[in-house]
PDB file of C-alpha atoms and ligand atoms in Angstrom:
ATOM      1  CA  MET N   1     -19.542 -12.858  11.830  1.00  0.00           C
ATOM      2  CA  LYS N   2     -16.934 -11.052   9.702  1.00  0.00           C
ATOM      3  CA  THR N   3     -13.275 -11.577  10.608  1.00  0.00           C
ATOM      4  CA  VAL N   4     -10.569  -9.058   9.649  1.00  0.00           C
ATOM      5  CA  ILE N   5      -6.882  -9.984   9.745  1.00  0.00           C
ATOM      6  CA  THR N   6      -3.822  -7.736   9.765  1.00  0.00           C
ATOM      7  CA  PHE N   7      -0.084  -8.239  10.175  1.00  0.00           C
ATOM      8  CA  GLY N   8       2.845  -6.251  11.470  1.00  0.00           C
ATOM      9  CA  THR N   9       5.854  -6.041  13.744  1.00  0.00           C
ATOM     10  CA  PHE N  10       4.406  -3.267  15.946  1.00  0.00           C
ATOM     11  CA  ASP N  11       7.831  -2.571  17.450  1.00  0.00           C
ATOM     12  CA  VAL N  12       8.115   0.442  19.810  1.00  0.00           C
ATOM     13  CA  PHE N  13       4.315   0.661  19.742  1.00  0.00           C
ATOM     14  CA  HIS N  14       3.074   4.105  18.631  1.00  0.00           C
ATOM     15  CA  ILE N  15      -0.006   6.091  17.495  1.00  0.00           C
ATOM     16  CA  GLY N  16       0.281   4.900  13.843  1.00  0.00           C
ATOM     17  CA  HIS N  17      -0.143   1.330  15.097  1.00  0.00           C
ATOM     18  CA  VAL N  18      -3.155   2.290  17.252  1.00  0.00           C
ATOM     19  CA  ASN N  19      -4.794   4.078  14.310  1.00  0.00           C
ATOM     20  CA  ILE N  20      -4.534   1.199  11.851  1.00  0.00           C
ATOM     21  CA  LEU N  21      -5.810  -1.328  14.393  1.00  0.00           C
ATOM     22  CA  GLU N  22      -8.689   0.917  15.460  1.00  0.00           C
ATOM     23  CA  ARG N  23      -9.698   1.525  11.824  1.00  0.00           C
ATOM     24  CA  SER N  24      -9.298  -2.172  10.896  1.00  0.00           C
ATOM     25  CA  LYS N  25     -11.658  -3.305  13.641  1.00  0.00           C
ATOM     26  CA  LYS N  26     -14.410  -1.102  12.168  1.00  0.00           C
ATOM     27  CA  TYR N  27     -14.464  -3.271   9.017  1.00  0.00           C
ATOM     28  CA  GLY N  28     -15.594  -6.407  10.873  1.00  0.00           C
ATOM     29  CA  ASP N  29     -16.760  -8.035  14.083  1.00  0.00           C
ATOM     30  CA  LYS N  30     -13.455  -9.609  15.005  1.00  0.00           C
ATOM     31  CA  LEU N  31      -9.855  -8.397  14.498  1.00  0.00           C
ATOM     32  CA  ILE N  32      -7.012 -10.935  14.380  1.00  0.00           C
ATOM     33  CA  VAL N  33      -3.404  -9.680  14.413  1.00  0.00           C
ATOM     34  CA  GLY N  34      -0.392 -11.633  13.137  1.00  0.00           C
ATOM     35  CA  VAL N  35       2.656 -10.289  14.969  1.00  0.00           C
ATOM     36  CA  SER N  36       5.885 -10.768  12.988  1.00  0.00           C
ATOM     37  CA  SER N  37       8.364 -12.977  14.847  1.00  0.00           C
ATOM     38  CA  ASP N  38      11.811 -11.665  15.800  1.00  0.00           C
ATOM     39  CA  ASP N  39      13.389 -13.899  13.138  1.00  0.00           C
ATOM     40  CA  LEU N  40      10.949 -12.776  10.412  1.00  0.00           C
ATOM     41  CA  ASN N  41      11.766  -9.176  11.285  1.00  0.00           C
ATOM     42  CA  PHE N  42      15.488  -9.881  11.051  1.00  0.00           C
ATOM     43  CA  SER N  43      15.016 -11.443   7.618  1.00  0.00           C
ATOM     44  CA  LYS N  44      13.027  -8.373   6.392  1.00  0.00           C
ATOM     45  CA  LYS N  45      14.988  -5.523   7.996  1.00  0.00           C
ATOM     46  CA  SER N  46      18.394  -7.022   8.906  1.00  0.00           C
ATOM     47  CA  ARG N  47      17.887  -6.084  12.557  1.00  0.00           C
ATOM     48  CA  TYR N  48      16.012  -7.523  15.494  1.00  0.00           C
ATOM     49  CA  PRO N  49      13.112  -5.500  16.945  1.00  0.00           C
ATOM     50  CA  ILE N  50      13.743  -3.443  20.101  1.00  0.00           C
ATOM     51  CA  TYR N  51      10.844  -5.228  21.870  1.00  0.00           C
ATOM     52  CA  SER N  52      10.835  -9.053  21.917  1.00  0.00           C
ATOM     53  CA  GLN N  53       8.036 -10.928  20.171  1.00  0.00           C
ATOM     54  CA  ASP N  54       6.594 -11.949  23.559  1.00  0.00           C
ATOM     55  CA  HIS N  55       6.375  -8.335  24.691  1.00  0.00           C
ATOM     56  CA  ARG N  56       4.957  -7.187  21.339  1.00  0.00           C
ATOM     57  CA  MET N  57       2.297  -9.919  21.459  1.00  0.00           C
ATOM     58  CA  LYS N  58       1.352  -9.002  25.025  1.00  0.00           C
ATOM     59  CA  ILE N  59       0.984  -5.306  24.131  1.00  0.00           C
ATOM     60  CA  LEU N  60      -1.218  -6.162  21.113  1.00  0.00           C
ATOM     61  CA  SER N  61      -3.355  -8.575  23.169  1.00  0.00           C
ATOM     62  CA  SER N  62      -4.104  -5.869  25.711  1.00  0.00           C
ATOM     63  CA  LEU N  63      -5.841  -3.561  23.187  1.00  0.00           C
ATOM     64  CA  LYS N  64      -9.640  -3.286  23.250  1.00  0.00           C
ATOM     65  CA  PHE N  65     -10.023  -3.494  19.465  1.00  0.00           C
ATOM     66  CA  VAL N  66      -7.800  -6.590  19.088  1.00  0.00           C
ATOM     67  CA  ASP N  67      -9.587  -9.902  19.613  1.00  0.00           C
ATOM     68  CA  GLU N  68      -6.793 -12.415  18.992  1.00  0.00           C
ATOM     69  CA  VAL N  69      -3.057 -12.377  18.386  1.00  0.00           C
ATOM     70  CA  PHE N  70      -0.742 -14.996  16.885  1.00  0.00           C
ATOM     71  CA  LEU N  71       2.896 -15.184  15.798  1.00  0.00           C
ATOM     72  CA  GLU N  72       3.542 -14.586  12.065  1.00  0.00           C
ATOM     73  CA  GLU N  73       6.573 -16.661  11.109  1.00  0.00           C
ATOM     74  CA  SER N  74       6.669 -16.149   7.321  1.00  0.00           C
ATOM     75  CA  LEU N  75       5.260 -13.621   4.827  1.00  0.00           C
ATOM     76  CA  GLU N  76       4.478 -16.484   2.439  1.00  0.00           C
ATOM     77  CA  LEU N  77       2.123 -18.172   4.944  1.00  0.00           C
ATOM     78  CA  LYS N  78      -0.472 -15.358   4.654  1.00  0.00           C
ATOM     79  CA  LEU N  79      -3.042 -17.607   2.981  1.00  0.00           C
ATOM     80  CA  GLU N  80      -2.616 -20.376   5.552  1.00  0.00           C
ATOM     81  CA  TYR N  81      -3.170 -17.870   8.379  1.00  0.00           C
ATOM     82  CA  ILE N  82      -6.199 -16.366   6.565  1.00  0.00           C
ATOM     83  CA  LYS N  83      -7.783 -19.828   6.225  1.00  0.00           C
ATOM     84  CA  LYS N  84      -6.904 -20.880   9.780  1.00  0.00           C
ATOM     85  CA  TYR N  85      -8.655 -17.835  11.261  1.00  0.00           C
ATOM     86  CA  ASP N  86     -11.436 -17.807   8.622  1.00  0.00           C
ATOM     87  CA  ALA N  87     -10.715 -14.151   7.755  1.00  0.00           C
ATOM     88  CA  SER N  88     -12.588 -12.553   4.836  1.00  0.00           C
ATOM     89  CA  LEU N  89     -10.656  -9.253   4.752  1.00  0.00           C
ATOM     90  CA  LEU N  90      -6.911  -8.574   4.982  1.00  0.00           C
ATOM     91  CA  ILE N  91      -5.998  -4.980   5.911  1.00  0.00           C
ATOM     92  CA  MET N  92      -2.491  -3.475   5.692  1.00  0.00           C
ATOM     93  CA  GLY N  93      -1.059   0.043   5.636  1.00  0.00           C
ATOM     94  CA  ASP N  94      -0.509   1.463   2.163  1.00  0.00           C
ATOM     95  CA  ASP N  95       3.276   1.090   2.442  1.00  0.00           C
ATOM     96  CA  TRP N  96       2.392  -2.530   1.496  1.00  0.00           C
ATOM     97  CA  LYS N  97       0.089  -1.500  -1.404  1.00  0.00           C
ATOM     98  CA  GLY N  98      -0.262  -4.320  -3.938  1.00  0.00           C
ATOM     99  CA  ARG N  99       2.146  -6.642  -2.114  1.00  0.00           C
ATOM    100  CA  PHE N 100      -0.513  -9.019  -0.798  1.00  0.00           C
ATOM    101  CA  ASP N 101      -2.955  -8.887  -3.719  1.00  0.00           C
ATOM    102  CA  TRP N 102      -2.061 -12.532  -4.442  1.00  0.00           C
ATOM    103  CA  VAL N 103      -4.424 -13.671  -1.636  1.00  0.00           C
ATOM    104  CA  LYS N 104      -7.378 -11.971  -3.396  1.00  0.00           C
ATOM    105  CA  PRO N 105      -9.075 -15.055  -4.799  1.00  0.00           C
ATOM    106  CA  GLU N 106      -9.526 -16.255  -1.197  1.00  0.00           C
ATOM    107  CA  CYS N 107      -9.826 -13.004   0.771  1.00  0.00           C
ATOM    108  CA  ASP N 108     -10.526  -9.309   0.096  1.00  0.00           C
ATOM    109  CA  VAL N 109      -7.554  -6.985   0.562  1.00  0.00           C
ATOM    110  CA  LEU N 110      -7.622  -3.332   1.660  1.00  0.00           C
ATOM    111  CA  TYR N 111      -4.654  -0.959   2.077  1.00  0.00           C
ATOM    112  CA  LEU N 112      -5.380   1.940   4.460  1.00  0.00           C
ATOM    113  CA  PRO N 113      -3.390   5.202   4.409  1.00  0.00           C
ATOM    114  CA  ARG N 114      -0.541   5.270   6.932  1.00  0.00           C
ATOM    115  CA  THR N 115      -0.541   7.795   9.756  1.00  0.00           C
ATOM    116  CA  PRO N 116       1.848  10.526   8.559  1.00  0.00           C
ATOM    117  CA  SER N 117       5.072  11.600  10.289  1.00  0.00           C
ATOM    118  CA  ILE N 118       5.608   8.661  12.645  1.00  0.00           C
ATOM    119  CA  SER N 119       7.442   5.368  12.346  1.00  0.00           C
ATOM    120  CA  THR N 120       9.461   3.040  14.567  1.00  0.00           C
ATOM    121  CA  THR N 121      12.594   3.774  12.499  1.00  0.00           C
ATOM    122  CA  GLU N 122      12.192   7.559  13.004  1.00  0.00           C
ATOM    123  CA  LEU N 123      11.559   7.091  16.739  1.00  0.00           C
ATOM    124  CA  ILE N 124      14.751   5.038  17.076  1.00  0.00           C
ATOM    125  CA  GLU N 125      16.709   7.788  15.280  1.00  0.00           C
ATOM    126  CA  ILE N 126      15.249  10.498  17.559  1.00  0.00           C
ATOM    127  CA  VAL N 127      16.066   8.545  20.730  1.00  0.00           C
ATOM    128  CA  LYS N 128      19.618   7.853  19.475  1.00  0.00           C
ATOM    129  CA  LYS N 129      20.239  11.614  19.145  1.00  0.00           C
ATOM    130  CA  ILE N 130      19.053  12.492  22.674  1.00  0.00           C
TER     131      ILE N 130
HETATM  132  N1  C2G L 201       1.497   1.798  10.100  1.00  0.00           N
HETATM  133  C1  C2G L 201       0.674   2.910   9.845  1.00  0.00           C
HETATM  134  N2  C2G L 201       1.163   4.177  10.058  1.00  0.00           N
HETATM  135  C2  C2G L 201       2.430   4.362  10.515  1.00  0.00           C
HETATM  136  C3  C2G L 201       3.259   3.259  10.788  1.00  0.00           C
HETATM  137  C4  C2G L 201       2.759   1.972  10.573  1.00  0.00           C
HETATM  138  O1  C2G L 201      -0.482   2.778   9.415  1.00  0.00           O
HETATM  139  N3  C2G L 201       2.860   5.612  10.682  1.00  0.00           N
HETATM  140  C5  C2G L 201       0.947   0.456   9.834  1.00  0.00           C
HETATM  141  C6  C2G L 201       1.741  -0.305   8.768  1.00  0.00           C
HETATM  142  O2  C2G L 201       1.338   0.119   7.471  1.00  0.00           O
HETATM  143  C7  C2G L 201       1.360  -1.747   9.075  1.00  0.00           C
HETATM  144  C8  C2G L 201       1.178  -1.714  10.606  1.00  0.00           C
HETATM  145  O3  C2G L 201       1.060  -0.343  10.986  1.00  0.00           O
HETATM  146  O4  C2G L 201       0.116  -2.083   8.448  1.00  0.00           O
HETATM  147  C9  C2G L 201       2.368  -2.333  11.311  1.00  0.00           C
HETATM  148  O5  C2G L 201       3.526  -1.636  10.895  1.00  0.00           O
HETATM  149  P1  C2G L 201       4.961  -2.304  11.065  1.00  0.00           P
HETATM  150  O6  C2G L 201       5.141  -2.746  12.450  1.00  0.00           O
HETATM  151  O7  C2G L 201       5.969  -1.388  10.457  1.00  0.00           O
HETATM  152  O8  C2G L 201       4.768  -3.613  10.202  1.00  0.00           O
HETATM  153  P2  C2G L 201       5.794  -4.251   9.209  1.00  0.00           P
HETATM  154  O9  C2G L 201       7.118  -4.426   9.875  1.00  0.00           O
HETATM  155  O10 C2G L 201       5.691  -3.488   7.942  1.00  0.00           O
HETATM  156  O11 C2G L 201       5.228  -5.735   9.061  1.00  0.00           O
HETATM  157  O12 C2G L 201       3.295  -9.432   7.010  1.00  0.00           O
HETATM  158  C10 C2G L 201       3.481  -8.051   6.943  1.00  0.00           C
HETATM  159  C11 C2G L 201       4.503  -7.560   7.858  1.00  0.00           C
HETATM  160  O13 C2G L 201       4.583  -8.320   9.004  1.00  0.00           O
HETATM  161  C12 C2G L 201       4.277  -6.085   8.155  1.00  0.00           C
END
């Protein structure tokens, strides 16, 4: 049984999120998703997500290629989460390329290409202009 783990905020859920989760699941038997907490998001981006962490976790849990979801409270706890869920592969989009290589002695790391031309930030800007 091979377990893959990935992390993200997944705010204003969109096709780029679906694509990375769908592709990640193909690398293993089980896909675990760490959903960044509202406070972690504030510390990274200086704003709270549009959707609350409870709503974001519920959306992620409802997807057919996601097997388990948990709340990610700190970027530095990656290794603890990897060990807790017994993951052997960490997958992130390539906007994070190299940033989580420090877990490599314990877990393989793969950065997949992002889906072009869509992001939560761009969607927020488009909606603001309507
Ligand atoms: N993503 C993608 N294509 C897009 C947009 C996002 O492949 N067009 C991927 C990102 O690369 C990431 C995942 O979708 O792997 C979630 O994206 P975000 O919600 O933006 O995640 P982020 O806020 O970067 O949080 O511990 C890591 C962080 O929690 C990642």
